[in-house]
PDB file of C-alpha atoms in Angstrom:
ATOM      1  CA  SER A   1     -52.718 144.504 -81.157  1.00 79.00           C
ATOM      2  CA  ALA A   2     -51.124 145.733 -84.306  1.00 88.00           C
ATOM      3  CA  VAL A   3     -49.202 148.207 -85.963  1.00 94.00           C
ATOM      4  CA  ILE A   4     -49.303 148.485 -89.644  1.00 97.00           C
ATOM      5  CA  SER A   5     -47.032 150.835 -91.813  1.00 97.00           C
ATOM      6  CA  GLN A   6     -48.300 151.794 -94.917  1.00 98.00           C
ATOM      7  CA  LYS A   7     -46.021 153.328 -97.873  1.00 97.00           C
ATOM      8  CA  PRO A   8     -46.350 155.729 -99.780  1.00 98.00           C
ATOM      9  CA  SER A   9     -48.564 158.146 -97.593  1.00 96.00           C
ATOM     10  CA  ARG A  10     -49.345 160.002-100.519  1.00 97.00           C
ATOM     11  CA  ASP A  11     -48.126 160.172-104.334  1.00 98.00           C
ATOM     12  CA  ILE A  12     -48.990 161.855-107.724  1.00 98.00           C
ATOM     13  CA  CYS A  13     -48.803 159.994-110.715  1.00 97.00           C
ATOM     14  CA  GLN A  14     -49.044 160.238-114.505  1.00 98.00           C
ATOM     15  CA  ARG A  15     -52.105 158.508-115.975  1.00 97.00           C
ATOM     16  CA  GLY A  16     -51.171 155.252-117.437  1.00 98.00           C
ATOM     17  CA  THR A  17     -48.480 154.530-115.056  1.00 98.00           C
ATOM     18  CA  SER A  18     -49.019 152.121-111.756  1.00 98.00           C
ATOM     19  CA  LEU A  19     -48.358 152.492-108.458  1.00 98.00           C
ATOM     20  CA  THR A  20     -47.776 149.726-105.673  1.00 98.00           C
ATOM     21  CA  ILE A  21     -48.745 150.490-102.296  1.00 98.00           C
ATOM     22  CA  GLN A  22     -46.814 148.366 -99.556  1.00 98.00           C
ATOM     23  CA  CYS A  23     -48.098 147.258 -95.907  1.00 98.00           C
ATOM     24  CA  GLN A  24     -46.102 145.665 -93.248  1.00 98.00           C
ATOM     25  CA  VAL A  25     -47.860 144.515 -90.227  1.00 97.00           C
ATOM     26  CA  ASP A  26     -45.723 144.098 -87.029  1.00 96.00           C
ATOM     27  CA  SER A  27     -47.264 140.907 -86.333  1.00 94.00           C
ATOM     28  CA  GLN A  28     -48.712 137.600 -88.096  1.00 94.00           C
ATOM     29  CA  VAL A  29     -52.195 138.256 -89.405  1.00 92.00           C
ATOM     30  CA  THR A  30     -54.557 135.803 -91.198  1.00 89.00           C
ATOM     31  CA  MET A  31     -56.535 138.309 -92.909  1.00 89.00           C
ATOM     32  CA  MET A  32     -55.540 141.581 -94.717  1.00 95.00           C
ATOM     33  CA  PHE A  33     -57.806 144.121 -96.829  1.00 96.00           C
ATOM     34  CA  TRP A  34     -57.647 146.843 -98.987  1.00 98.00           C
ATOM     35  CA  TYR A  35     -60.109 149.909 -99.343  1.00 97.00           C
ATOM     36  CA  ARG A  36     -60.712 152.803-101.402  1.00 97.00           C
ATOM     37  CA  GLN A  37     -61.637 155.642 -99.808  1.00 96.00           C
ATOM     38  CA  GLN A  38     -63.149 158.768-101.613  1.00 93.00           C
ATOM     39  CA  PRO A  39     -62.811 161.549 -99.589  1.00 88.00           C
ATOM     40  CA  GLY A  40     -65.855 162.375 -97.376  1.00 88.00           C
ATOM     41  CA  GLN A  41     -67.324 158.870 -98.187  1.00 92.00           C
ATOM     42  CA  SER A  42     -67.121 155.661 -96.548  1.00 94.00           C
ATOM     43  CA  LEU A  43     -64.826 152.747 -97.115  1.00 95.00           C
ATOM     44  CA  THR A  44     -65.156 150.463-100.276  1.00 96.00           C
ATOM     45  CA  LEU A  45     -63.579 147.250-100.086  1.00 96.00           C
ATOM     46  CA  ILE A  46     -61.531 146.310-102.874  1.00 97.00           C
ATOM     47  CA  ALA A  47     -60.147 142.791-101.993  1.00 96.00           C
ATOM     48  CA  THR A  48     -59.027 140.423 -99.265  1.00 95.00           C
ATOM     49  CA  ALA A  49     -55.667 139.609 -99.361  1.00 94.00           C
ATOM     50  CA  ASN A  50     -55.027 136.088 -98.623  1.00 87.00           C
ATOM     51  CA  GLN A  51     -51.729 134.322 -97.517  1.00 86.00           C
ATOM     52  CA  GLY A  52     -50.883 131.623-100.384  1.00 83.00           C
ATOM     53  CA  SER A  53     -53.760 131.921-102.443  1.00 86.00           C
ATOM     54  CA  GLU A  54     -55.312 134.430-104.632  1.00 90.00           C
ATOM     55  CA  ALA A  55     -56.905 137.668-103.475  1.00 94.00           C
ATOM     56  CA  THR A  56     -60.791 137.306-103.374  1.00 94.00           C
ATOM     57  CA  TYR A  57     -62.015 140.680-105.032  1.00 96.00           C
ATOM     58  CA  GLU A  58     -65.339 142.633-104.207  1.00 95.00           C
ATOM     59  CA  SER A  59     -67.796 143.142-107.191  1.00 95.00           C
ATOM     60  CA  GLY A  60     -66.655 145.943-109.530  1.00 96.00           C
ATOM     61  CA  PHE A  61     -62.856 145.208-108.669  1.00 97.00           C
ATOM     62  CA  VAL A  62     -60.731 143.225-111.049  1.00 97.00           C
ATOM     63  CA  ILE A  63     -56.848 141.584-110.462  1.00 97.00           C
ATOM     64  CA  ASP A  64     -55.778 143.233-113.754  1.00 97.00           C
ATOM     65  CA  LYS A  65     -56.632 146.544-112.345  1.00 98.00           C
ATOM     66  CA  PHE A  66     -55.855 146.044-108.831  1.00 98.00           C
ATOM     67  CA  PRO A  67     -53.110 142.842-108.587  1.00 97.00           C
ATOM     68  CA  ILE A  68     -52.784 141.996-104.905  1.00 97.00           C
ATOM     69  CA  SER A  69     -49.622 140.157-103.305  1.00 95.00           C
ATOM     70  CA  ARG A  70     -49.724 138.215 -99.977  1.00 95.00           C
ATOM     71  CA  PRO A  71     -46.154 136.268 -99.931  1.00 94.00           C
ATOM     72  CA  ASN A  72     -46.480 136.132 -95.994  1.00 94.00           C
ATOM     73  CA  LEU A  73     -48.766 136.857 -92.981  1.00 94.00           C
ATOM     74  CA  THR A  74     -47.039 140.213 -92.261  1.00 96.00           C
ATOM     75  CA  PHE A  75     -46.875 141.740 -95.637  1.00 96.00           C
ATOM     76  CA  SER A  76     -49.191 142.893 -98.690  1.00 97.00           C
ATOM     77  CA  THR A  77     -49.087 145.026-101.562  1.00 97.00           C
ATOM     78  CA  LEU A  78     -51.772 146.515-103.907  1.00 98.00           C
ATOM     79  CA  THR A  79     -50.920 147.607-107.186  1.00 98.00           C
ATOM     80  CA  VAL A  80     -53.102 150.536-108.872  1.00 98.00           C
ATOM     81  CA  SER A  81     -52.581 149.505-112.528  1.00 98.00           C
ATOM     82  CA  ASN A  82     -52.662 151.636-115.733  1.00 98.00           C
ATOM     83  CA  MET A  83     -54.030 154.839-113.584  1.00 98.00           C
ATOM     84  CA  SER A  84     -56.767 157.313-114.601  1.00 97.00           C
ATOM     85  CA  PRO A  85     -57.825 160.139-112.689  1.00 97.00           C
ATOM     86  CA  GLU A  86     -60.593 158.163-111.653  1.00 96.00           C
ATOM     87  CA  ASP A  87     -58.338 156.339-109.335  1.00 98.00           C
ATOM     88  CA  SER A  88     -57.391 159.217-107.350  1.00 97.00           C
ATOM     89  CA  SER A  89     -58.434 158.165-103.951  1.00 97.00           C
ATOM     90  CA  ILE A  90     -57.274 157.113-100.342  1.00 96.00           C
ATOM     91  CA  TYR A  91     -56.377 153.635-100.365  1.00 98.00           C
ATOM     92  CA  LEU A  92     -56.218 151.920 -97.098  1.00 97.00           C
ATOM     93  CA  CYS A  93     -54.872 148.563 -95.725  1.00 97.00           C
ATOM     94  CA  SER A  94     -56.335 146.756 -92.579  1.00 97.00           C
ATOM     95  CA  ALA A  95     -55.857 143.472 -90.652  1.00 95.00           C
ATOM     96  CA  GLY A  96     -58.160 141.833 -88.478  1.00 87.00           C
ATOM     97  CA  GLY A  97     -61.472 142.803 -86.988  1.00 86.00           C
ATOM     98  CA  THR A  98     -63.716 140.047 -88.301  1.00 84.00           C
ATOM     99  CA  ALA A  99     -63.213 137.476 -85.362  1.00 80.00           C
ATOM    100  CA  ASN A 100     -64.516 140.014 -82.510  1.00 81.00           C
ATOM    101  CA  THR A 101     -61.507 141.516 -82.544  1.00 87.00           C
ATOM    102  CA  GLU A 102     -60.615 145.097 -83.710  1.00 91.00           C
ATOM    103  CA  ALA A 103     -59.250 145.972 -86.959  1.00 93.00           C
ATOM    104  CA  PHE A 104     -56.209 147.737 -87.557  1.00 95.00           C
ATOM    105  CA  PHE A 105     -55.213 150.432 -90.293  1.00 96.00           C
ATOM    106  CA  GLY A 106     -52.374 151.708 -92.022  1.00 96.00           C
ATOM    107  CA  GLN A 107     -52.122 155.564 -92.331  1.00 96.00           C
ATOM    108  CA  GLY A 108     -53.610 155.197 -95.833  1.00 96.00           C
ATOM    109  CA  THR A 109     -52.146 156.425 -99.299  1.00 97.00           C
ATOM    110  CA  ARG A 110     -53.436 159.621-101.084  1.00 96.00           C
ATOM    111  CA  LEU A 111     -53.279 159.023-104.725  1.00 97.00           C
ATOM    112  CA  THR A 112     -53.253 161.753-107.067  1.00 97.00           C
ATOM    113  CA  VAL A 113     -53.584 160.541-110.562  1.00 98.00           C
ATOM    114  CA  VAL A 114     -53.120 163.567-113.289  1.00 97.00           C
TER     115      VAL A 114
ATOM    116  CA  SER B  16     -73.440 147.193-101.045  1.00 41.00           C
ATOM    117  CA  GLN B  17     -73.110 148.984 -97.847  1.00 46.00           C
ATOM    118  CA  GLN B  18     -75.176 147.426 -94.947  1.00 61.00           C
ATOM    119  CA  GLY B  19     -74.785 150.084 -92.473  1.00 68.00           C
ATOM    120  CA  GLU B  20     -76.427 153.650 -92.456  1.00 77.00           C
ATOM    121  CA  GLU B  21     -75.556 156.033 -90.052  1.00 81.00           C
ATOM    122  CA  ASP B  22     -77.181 159.214 -88.975  1.00 83.00           C
ATOM    123  CA  PRO B  23     -76.698 162.147 -88.848  1.00 86.00           C
ATOM    124  CA  GLN B  24     -74.637 162.387 -91.673  1.00 91.00           C
ATOM    125  CA  ALA B  25     -73.093 165.560 -90.147  1.00 94.00           C
ATOM    126  CA  LEU B  26     -73.082 166.829 -86.679  1.00 95.00           C
ATOM    127  CA  SER B  27     -71.942 170.327 -85.378  1.00 96.00           C
ATOM    128  CA  ILE B  28     -72.276 170.928 -81.646  1.00 97.00           C
ATOM    129  CA  GLN B  29     -70.318 173.080 -79.077  1.00 97.00           C
ATOM    130  CA  GLU B  30     -67.488 171.683 -77.023  1.00 98.00           C
ATOM    131  CA  GLY B  31     -68.851 170.175 -73.463  1.00 98.00           C
ATOM    132  CA  GLU B  32     -72.116 169.172 -75.214  1.00 98.00           C
ATOM    133  CA  ASN B  33     -72.828 165.285 -76.101  1.00 98.00           C
ATOM    134  CA  ALA B  34     -72.744 163.959 -79.470  1.00 97.00           C
ATOM    135  CA  THR B  35     -75.086 161.090 -80.638  1.00 97.00           C
ATOM    136  CA  MET B  36     -74.680 158.819 -83.590  1.00 96.00           C
ATOM    137  CA  ASN B  37     -76.910 156.123 -84.957  1.00 96.00           C
ATOM    138  CA  CYS B  38     -76.278 153.163 -87.094  1.00 95.00           C
ATOM    139  CA  SER B  39     -78.864 150.883 -88.655  1.00 94.00           C
ATOM    140  CA  TYR B  40     -78.053 147.419 -90.436  1.00 93.00           C
ATOM    141  CA  LYS B  41     -79.988 145.075 -92.124  1.00 90.00           C
ATOM    142  CA  THR B  42     -79.115 141.394 -91.325  1.00 89.00           C
ATOM    143  CA  SER B  43     -78.050 139.544 -88.243  1.00 90.00           C
ATOM    144  CA  ILE B  44     -74.635 140.355 -87.036  1.00 90.00           C
ATOM    145  CA  ASN B  45     -71.716 138.861 -84.861  1.00 90.00           C
ATOM    146  CA  ASN B  46     -70.636 142.279 -83.632  1.00 92.00           C
ATOM    147  CA  LEU B  47     -70.543 145.864 -84.334  1.00 94.00           C
ATOM    148  CA  GLN B  48     -67.817 148.215 -84.200  1.00 95.00           C
ATOM    149  CA  TRP B  49     -67.284 151.856 -83.889  1.00 97.00           C
ATOM    150  CA  TYR B  50     -64.231 153.736 -85.511  1.00 97.00           C
ATOM    151  CA  ARG B  51     -62.903 157.175 -85.476  1.00 97.00           C
ATOM    152  CA  GLN B  52     -60.968 158.780 -88.614  1.00 96.00           C
ATOM    153  CA  ASN B  53     -59.306 162.110 -88.608  1.00 93.00           C
ATOM    154  CA  SER B  54     -59.070 163.915 -92.086  1.00 84.00           C
ATOM    155  CA  GLY B  55     -59.068 160.971 -94.344  1.00 68.00           C
ATOM    156  CA  ARG B  56     -56.171 159.127 -92.563  1.00 83.00           C
ATOM    157  CA  GLY B  57     -56.178 155.502 -91.018  1.00 86.00           C
ATOM    158  CA  LEU B  58     -59.046 154.519 -88.971  1.00 94.00           C
ATOM    159  CA  VAL B  59     -58.853 153.996 -85.113  1.00 95.00           C
ATOM    160  CA  HIS B  60     -60.562 151.395 -83.182  1.00 96.00           C
ATOM    161  CA  LEU B  61     -63.116 152.816 -80.646  1.00 97.00           C
ATOM    162  CA  ILE B  62     -65.428 150.074 -79.257  1.00 97.00           C
ATOM    163  CA  LEU B  63     -66.620 146.607 -80.280  1.00 95.00           C
ATOM    164  CA  ILE B  64     -70.060 145.199 -78.864  1.00 96.00           C
ATOM    165  CA  ARG B  65     -70.914 141.613 -79.744  1.00 94.00           C
ATOM    166  CA  SER B  66     -74.459 140.914 -80.300  1.00 93.00           C
ATOM    167  CA  ASN B  67     -75.393 139.565 -76.898  1.00 95.00           C
ATOM    168  CA  GLU B  68     -74.061 142.636 -75.390  1.00 97.00           C
ATOM    169  CA  ARG B  69     -76.506 145.836 -75.098  1.00 97.00           C
ATOM    170  CA  GLU B  70     -73.976 148.415 -73.865  1.00 98.00           C
ATOM    171  CA  LYS B  71     -70.502 149.224 -73.608  1.00 97.00           C
ATOM    172  CA  HIS B  72     -68.565 152.158 -72.307  1.00 97.00           C
ATOM    173  CA  SER B  73     -65.169 153.333 -72.767  1.00 96.00           C
ATOM    174  CA  GLY B  74     -64.232 156.403 -70.814  1.00 97.00           C
ATOM    175  CA  ARG B  75     -66.154 159.127 -72.193  1.00 98.00           C
ATOM    176  CA  LEU B  76     -67.604 156.875 -75.033  1.00 98.00           C
ATOM    177  CA  ARG B  77     -71.000 154.896 -74.295  1.00 98.00           C
ATOM    178  CA  VAL B  78     -72.301 152.226 -77.399  1.00 98.00           C
ATOM    179  CA  THR B  79     -75.677 150.668 -77.256  1.00 98.00           C
ATOM    180  CA  LEU B  80     -77.013 147.833 -79.378  1.00 97.00           C
ATOM    181  CA  ASP B  81     -80.309 147.152 -80.080  1.00 97.00           C
ATOM    182  CA  THR B  82     -80.767 143.814 -81.944  1.00 95.00           C
ATOM    183  CA  SER B  83     -84.404 143.837 -82.461  1.00 95.00           C
ATOM    184  CA  LYS B  84     -84.190 147.122 -84.051  1.00 95.00           C
ATOM    185  CA  LYS B  85     -80.948 146.628 -85.811  1.00 95.00           C
ATOM    186  CA  SER B  86     -79.374 149.686 -84.652  1.00 96.00           C
ATOM    187  CA  SER B  87     -76.496 151.132 -82.357  1.00 97.00           C
ATOM    188  CA  SER B  88     -75.816 154.644 -81.132  1.00 97.00           C
ATOM    189  CA  LEU B  89     -72.358 155.928 -80.135  1.00 98.00           C
ATOM    190  CA  LEU B  90     -72.643 158.578 -77.497  1.00 98.00           C
ATOM    191  CA  ILE B  91     -69.785 160.979 -76.781  1.00 98.00           C
ATOM    192  CA  THR B  92     -69.757 162.877 -73.395  1.00 98.00           C
ATOM    193  CA  ALA B  93     -68.533 166.233 -72.787  1.00 98.00           C
ATOM    194  CA  SER B  94     -67.198 166.748 -76.148  1.00 98.00           C
ATOM    195  CA  ARG B  95     -63.957 168.091 -76.993  1.00 97.00           C
ATOM    196  CA  ALA B  96     -62.456 170.093 -80.242  1.00 96.00           C
ATOM    197  CA  ALA B  97     -60.254 166.884 -80.279  1.00 96.00           C
ATOM    198  CA  ASP B  98     -63.146 164.905 -81.031  1.00 97.00           C
ATOM    199  CA  THR B  99     -63.793 166.439 -84.266  1.00 97.00           C
ATOM    200  CA  ALA B 100     -63.490 163.537 -86.767  1.00 97.00           C
ATOM    201  CA  SER B 101     -65.484 161.247 -88.967  1.00 96.00           C
ATOM    202  CA  TYR B 102     -67.005 158.243 -87.109  1.00 97.00           C
ATOM    203  CA  PHE B 103     -68.205 155.062 -88.909  1.00 96.00           C
ATOM    204  CA  CYS B 104     -69.851 152.078 -87.799  1.00 96.00           C
ATOM    205  CA  ALA B 105     -68.878 148.642 -89.016  1.00 95.00           C
ATOM    206  CA  THR B 106     -70.488 145.168 -88.512  1.00 92.00           C
ATOM    207  CA  VAL B 107     -69.384 141.475 -88.907  1.00 86.00           C
ATOM    208  CA  LEU B 108     -72.356 139.467 -90.475  1.00 82.00           C
ATOM    209  CA  ALA B 109     -73.597 136.272 -88.820  1.00 78.00           C
ATOM    210  CA  ASN B 110     -72.923 133.180 -90.600  1.00 73.00           C
ATOM    211  CA  ALA B 111     -70.525 134.626 -93.131  1.00 72.00           C
ATOM    212  CA  GLY B 112     -68.226 131.708 -92.730  1.00 73.00           C
ATOM    213  CA  ASN B 113     -65.118 131.836 -94.674  1.00 70.00           C
ATOM    214  CA  ASN B 114     -66.708 135.275 -96.476  1.00 73.00           C
ATOM    215  CA  ARG B 115     -65.942 137.405 -92.902  1.00 82.00           C
ATOM    216  CA  LYS B 116     -65.485 140.687 -93.630  1.00 88.00           C
ATOM    217  CA  LEU B 117     -66.448 144.324 -92.152  1.00 92.00           C
ATOM    218  CA  ILE B 118     -69.451 145.968 -93.618  1.00 91.00           C
ATOM    219  CA  TRP B 119     -69.249 149.551 -93.429  1.00 94.00           C
ATOM    220  CA  GLY B 120     -71.621 152.546 -92.780  1.00 93.00           C
ATOM    221  CA  LEU B 121     -71.429 155.834 -94.478  1.00 93.00           C
ATOM    222  CA  GLY B 122     -70.259 157.679 -91.519  1.00 94.00           C
ATOM    223  CA  THR B 123     -70.890 160.788 -89.356  1.00 95.00           C
ATOM    224  CA  SER B 124     -68.708 163.609 -89.604  1.00 95.00           C
ATOM    225  CA  LEU B 125     -68.686 165.328 -85.909  1.00 97.00           C
ATOM    226  CA  ALA B 126     -67.452 168.760 -85.727  1.00 97.00           C
ATOM    227  CA  VAL B 127     -66.785 170.072 -82.053  1.00 97.00           C
ATOM    228  CA  ASN B 128     -66.794 173.984 -81.826  1.00 96.00           C
ATOM    229  CA  PRO B 129     -64.483 175.263 -79.155  1.00 92.00           C
TER     230      PRO B 129
END
């Protein structure tokens, strides 16, 4: 099993600014994922964070808007850049889940852009 | 795009009753997983069922998988108010190679009334 510490848990940010969300895993994991979730809706995958290489982004998400770092096998960050109110959402990081094992999630970051 | 579809979207029952949620998917899978989410926080893994399995149990939870119908069901027996949450299914596609990721259903919002 793995425990993921995600921070901040919530933030209120001014439009045009950037916010970096951090996730620390208590064990080494190969794959980490970043999701966005609107209230009452399902998870939308933003990107897969790869250690030692660039993140793999899903359709509709670009590196300039959501730069991701993955410096080692226990840590990753997601930055939401040049924020607008449309970026208000819950952001979740996750590890595992793709190799007949369960996925583990951070507690989420509730972002409000004003 | 989301592969999984869940029904019902919302379910309201009385404590002690059973709750059944269904998940359908479109293409061949390696496994199907069920998760629970409380109030927009991090998701918690409930059960993973592999493509060659038909039924799994965990406490009050029973999951079935019918690969011929490309569907799964989650049964919660003797529900409690604490079971109130959103429930999501997620699949790992077969033959995804290096592009393994979880494909999420739309979720079922369960309310258990005391």
